[in-house]
Protein backbone atom coordinates (compact mmCIF):
# COMPACT_ATOMS: atom_id res chain seq x y z
CA MET A 1 -16.87 25.84 -11.80
CA LYS A 2 -14.08 26.04 -9.25
CA ALA A 3 -14.17 23.22 -6.85
CA ILE A 4 -12.47 21.77 -3.62
CA ALA A 5 -11.74 17.93 -3.58
CA LEU A 6 -11.32 15.59 -0.51
CA PHE A 7 -7.82 14.33 -0.65
CA SER A 8 -5.92 11.48 0.99
CA GLY A 9 -3.69 10.72 -1.75
CA GLY A 10 -5.62 7.39 -2.46
CA LYS A 11 -6.97 6.15 -5.79
CA ASP A 12 -10.69 6.69 -5.59
CA GLY A 13 -10.43 10.29 -4.47
CA LEU A 14 -7.65 11.27 -7.29
CA TYR A 15 -9.69 9.34 -9.57
CA ALA A 16 -12.79 11.32 -8.84
CA VAL A 17 -10.58 14.57 -9.44
CA TYR A 18 -9.30 13.37 -12.70
CA LEU A 19 -13.01 12.54 -13.91
CA ALA A 20 -14.36 15.86 -12.40
CA GLN A 21 -11.82 17.89 -14.50
CA LYS A 22 -12.46 16.01 -17.68
CA LEU A 23 -16.20 17.10 -16.76
CA GLY A 24 -14.93 20.97 -16.72
CA TYR A 25 -14.30 21.36 -13.02
CA ASP A 26 -11.53 23.35 -11.94
CA VAL A 27 -10.24 21.68 -8.74
CA THR A 28 -8.37 24.51 -7.26
CA TYR A 29 -8.04 23.14 -3.59
CA LEU A 30 -7.31 19.53 -2.19
CA LEU A 31 -8.64 18.99 1.27
CA ALA A 32 -7.00 16.50 3.50
CA LEU A 33 -9.08 15.68 6.69
CA LYS A 34 -7.85 14.59 10.01
CA THR A 35 -10.74 12.13 11.52
CA THR A 36 -11.98 11.66 14.69
CA ILE A 37 -13.00 8.24 14.23
CA GLY A 38 -9.62 6.25 14.65
CA LEU A 39 -6.23 6.97 13.04
CA SER A 40 -5.83 7.73 9.42
CA PRO A 41 -2.75 6.21 7.87
CA HIS A 42 -2.95 9.02 5.21
CA TYR A 43 -3.23 12.02 7.45
CA GLU A 44 -0.21 10.32 9.34
CA ASN A 45 1.97 10.95 6.10
CA LEU A 46 1.03 14.66 5.36
CA ARG A 47 4.60 15.44 4.24
CA SER A 48 4.28 12.92 1.19
CA LEU A 49 0.57 13.99 0.57
CA ARG A 50 1.85 17.89 0.27
CA ARG A 51 4.31 16.23 -2.41
CA LEU A 52 1.83 14.84 -4.49
CA ALA A 53 -0.36 17.61 -4.30
CA ASN A 54 2.38 19.90 -5.54
CA SER A 55 2.82 17.61 -8.25
CA MET A 56 -0.51 18.34 -9.28
CA GLY A 57 0.03 22.17 -9.07
CA LYS A 58 -2.64 22.36 -6.41
CA ALA A 59 -3.05 24.05 -2.87
CA MET A 60 -3.52 21.50 -0.09
CA LEU A 61 -5.55 22.37 2.77
CA THR A 62 -5.82 20.41 6.04
CA PHE A 63 -8.89 20.44 8.53
CA ASP A 64 -9.15 18.50 11.83
CA MET A 65 -12.60 17.24 12.20
CA SER A 66 -12.25 17.61 16.17
CA GLN A 67 -13.20 21.26 15.55
CA GLY A 68 -16.77 19.93 14.27
CA THR A 69 -18.54 20.04 11.13
CA GLU A 70 -20.06 23.52 11.43
CA LYS A 71 -16.42 25.02 11.54
CA LEU A 72 -15.54 22.79 8.35
CA ILE A 73 -18.66 24.23 6.71
CA GLU A 74 -17.77 27.72 7.79
CA ASN A 75 -14.30 27.23 6.16
CA LEU A 76 -15.85 25.97 2.98
CA LYS A 77 -17.88 29.04 2.64
CA ALA A 78 -15.03 31.06 3.04
CA LEU A 79 -13.31 29.55 -0.23
CA SER A 80 -14.04 30.94 -3.82
CA VAL A 81 -15.51 27.28 -4.74
CA GLU A 82 -18.77 26.12 -6.04
CA ALA A 83 -18.42 22.44 -5.85
CA ILE A 84 -16.81 19.71 -3.58
CA ILE A 85 -15.53 16.65 -5.09
CA ALA A 86 -15.39 13.06 -3.34
CA GLY A 87 -14.46 9.57 -4.32
CA ASP A 88 -17.26 7.63 -2.51
CA VAL A 89 -18.31 4.36 -4.09
CA LYS A 90 -20.56 2.21 -2.09
CA ILE A 91 -20.49 3.90 1.43
CA GLU A 92 -23.83 5.69 1.47
CA ASP A 93 -23.43 7.07 5.00
CA HIS A 94 -20.41 9.13 4.15
CA TYR A 95 -22.19 10.06 0.76
CA ARG A 96 -25.09 11.57 2.85
CA TRP A 97 -22.84 13.08 5.27
CA LEU A 98 -20.92 15.05 2.35
CA GLU A 99 -24.49 15.58 1.04
CA GLY A 100 -25.44 17.61 4.25
CA ILE A 101 -22.20 19.61 4.49
CA ALA A 102 -22.37 20.54 0.51
CA ARG A 103 -26.01 21.84 1.14
CA GLU A 104 -25.14 23.78 4.06
CA ALA A 105 -21.94 25.48 2.55
CA GLY A 106 -23.96 26.33 -0.68
CA LEU A 107 -21.94 23.84 -2.74
CA LYS A 108 -22.73 21.31 -5.48
CA LEU A 109 -21.56 17.83 -4.57
CA VAL A 110 -19.92 15.77 -7.19
CA GLU A 111 -19.21 12.11 -6.80
CA PRO A 112 -18.54 10.65 -10.16
CA LEU A 113 -17.81 7.11 -8.77
CA PHE A 114 -20.84 6.59 -6.67
CA GLY A 115 -22.55 3.36 -7.39
CA MET A 116 -20.04 1.98 -9.82
CA ASP A 117 -19.12 -1.72 -9.79
CA THR A 118 -15.96 -1.66 -7.64
CA HIS A 119 -14.42 -4.45 -9.92
CA GLU A 120 -15.10 -2.55 -13.04
CA LEU A 121 -13.77 0.59 -11.46
CA ALA A 122 -10.40 -0.72 -10.29
CA ARG A 123 -9.96 -1.97 -13.81
CA GLU A 124 -10.88 1.46 -15.13
CA ILE A 125 -8.80 3.35 -12.95
CA LEU A 126 -5.51 1.08 -13.89
CA SER A 127 -6.57 1.46 -17.71
CA GLU A 128 -6.34 5.21 -17.39
CA GLY A 129 -2.75 5.34 -16.20
CA PHE A 130 -2.89 5.16 -12.25
CA GLU A 131 -0.74 2.99 -10.41
CA TYR A 132 -1.19 2.84 -6.55
CA SER A 133 0.35 0.81 -3.61
CA ILE A 134 -1.16 -0.46 -0.47
CA ILE A 135 -0.10 1.64 2.69
CA ALA A 136 -2.73 -0.05 5.41
CA VAL A 137 -4.47 -3.29 5.87
CA ASP A 138 -7.02 -4.29 8.51
CA LYS A 139 -5.60 -6.47 10.51
CA ASN A 140 -8.69 -8.86 10.54
CA ARG A 141 -9.24 -8.95 6.85
CA LEU A 142 -5.65 -8.69 5.11
CA SER A 143 -1.86 -9.92 5.84
CA ARG A 144 0.56 -7.41 6.38
CA GLU A 145 2.66 -8.98 3.95
CA PHE A 146 0.51 -6.80 1.50
CA LEU A 147 1.75 -3.63 2.51
CA GLY A 148 3.51 -1.89 -0.26
CA TYR A 149 1.82 -4.10 -2.74
CA THR A 150 1.54 -2.08 -5.91
CA PHE A 151 -1.16 -2.30 -8.75
CA ARG A 152 0.39 -1.34 -11.76
CA SER A 153 -1.97 -3.55 -14.33
CA GLU A 154 -5.12 -5.58 -14.38
CA ARG A 155 -2.72 -8.62 -13.99
CA ASP A 156 -1.57 -7.14 -10.35
CA LEU A 157 -5.35 -6.71 -9.55
CA GLU A 158 -6.40 -10.22 -10.29
CA GLU A 159 -3.14 -11.95 -8.69
CA PHE A 160 -4.15 -9.87 -5.61
CA LEU A 161 -7.68 -10.85 -5.95
CA ALA A 162 -6.79 -14.46 -6.42
CA LYS A 163 -4.86 -14.44 -3.16
CA ASN A 164 -7.68 -12.48 -1.43
CA PRO A 165 -11.00 -13.47 -2.89
CA GLY A 166 -13.03 -12.20 0.17
CA ILE A 167 -11.70 -8.70 -0.30
CA ASP A 168 -13.24 -5.75 -2.16
CA PRO A 169 -11.24 -4.91 -5.46
CA LEU A 170 -11.12 -1.26 -4.10
CA GLY A 171 -10.78 -2.02 -0.48
CA GLU A 172 -14.16 -0.40 -0.41
CA TYR A 173 -15.02 -1.22 3.28
CA GLY A 174 -11.73 -0.40 4.66
CA GLU A 175 -9.87 -3.77 4.13
CA PHE A 176 -6.72 -1.63 2.83
CA HIS A 177 -5.89 1.82 1.94
CA THR A 178 -3.68 3.11 -0.95
CA VAL A 179 -1.57 6.00 -2.14
CA VAL A 180 -1.08 6.95 -5.99
CA THR A 181 2.23 6.70 -7.06
CA LYS A 182 1.54 7.33 -10.96
CA SER A 183 -1.40 9.42 -12.50
CA PRO A 184 -2.14 11.49 -15.41
CA LEU A 185 -2.69 14.20 -12.92
CA TYR A 186 1.17 14.24 -11.71
CA THR A 187 4.00 15.97 -13.27
CA ARG A 188 6.03 13.01 -12.78
CA SER A 189 5.96 9.25 -11.34
CA PHE A 190 6.60 8.40 -7.73
CA GLU A 191 7.86 5.47 -6.01
CA LEU A 192 6.91 4.25 -2.49
CA LYS A 193 9.44 4.46 -0.06
CA PRO A 194 8.43 2.33 3.36
CA ILE A 195 10.08 3.79 6.35
CA SER A 196 8.42 1.68 8.98
CA ILE A 197 5.47 -0.65 9.87
CA GLU A 198 3.01 0.78 12.61
CA GLU A 199 0.24 -0.70 14.22
CA ASP A 200 -3.00 0.62 15.90
CA GLU A 201 -6.42 -1.23 17.04
CA ARG A 202 -7.46 -1.69 13.45
CA TYR A 203 -4.67 -1.38 11.21
CA TYR A 204 -0.93 -2.50 10.25
CA TRP A 205 0.09 0.77 8.20
CA LEU A 206 3.06 2.36 6.74
CA ARG A 207 4.96 5.54 7.51
CA PHE A 208 6.27 6.39 3.99
CA ASP A 209 8.06 8.74 1.60
CA VAL A 210 7.05 9.21 -2.11
CA ILE A 211 10.25 9.69 -3.87
């Protein structure tokens, strides 16, 4: 079954792709969305996202949500896919939004991470060979010193949580955002190369390359 996956370069979405492919889905396309709800640190680094998509051997599509949900549904219908993959874990509103989009587009929604314990899931992602770095932090929840912090092992995870006991292990509630630098999905590993630290109303975030 051919599928399209929501793609930001972050750990949750990529791990969802990894699990979906193990279940037999052929993830043909990756879809990066430009949100209308504030700035997306991921979308601001599209060049790097394209580099990651190329390493996965997948076509990356983009869509600006200012065009509206109906246009997104129209575009999905035009693709030869049967399912949409996403990496939601706890945010039910987003899950329900995607459920409606999938239904209107005639697609099956595949959410392999939904409802999982975030601490156990973070450990699982690391144990499967994923490494990821923080590219944005909520200014009210996490210090900017954690920009670039890289999770390579469970030890990195536990040290991070010990310093930030009130933060969800996956940053599920927007406390931080990540980019995956190493994954079984990639043909090679990458390193995060920060270019500058930017700021908006909610986040400190990085402009970066992956090299």
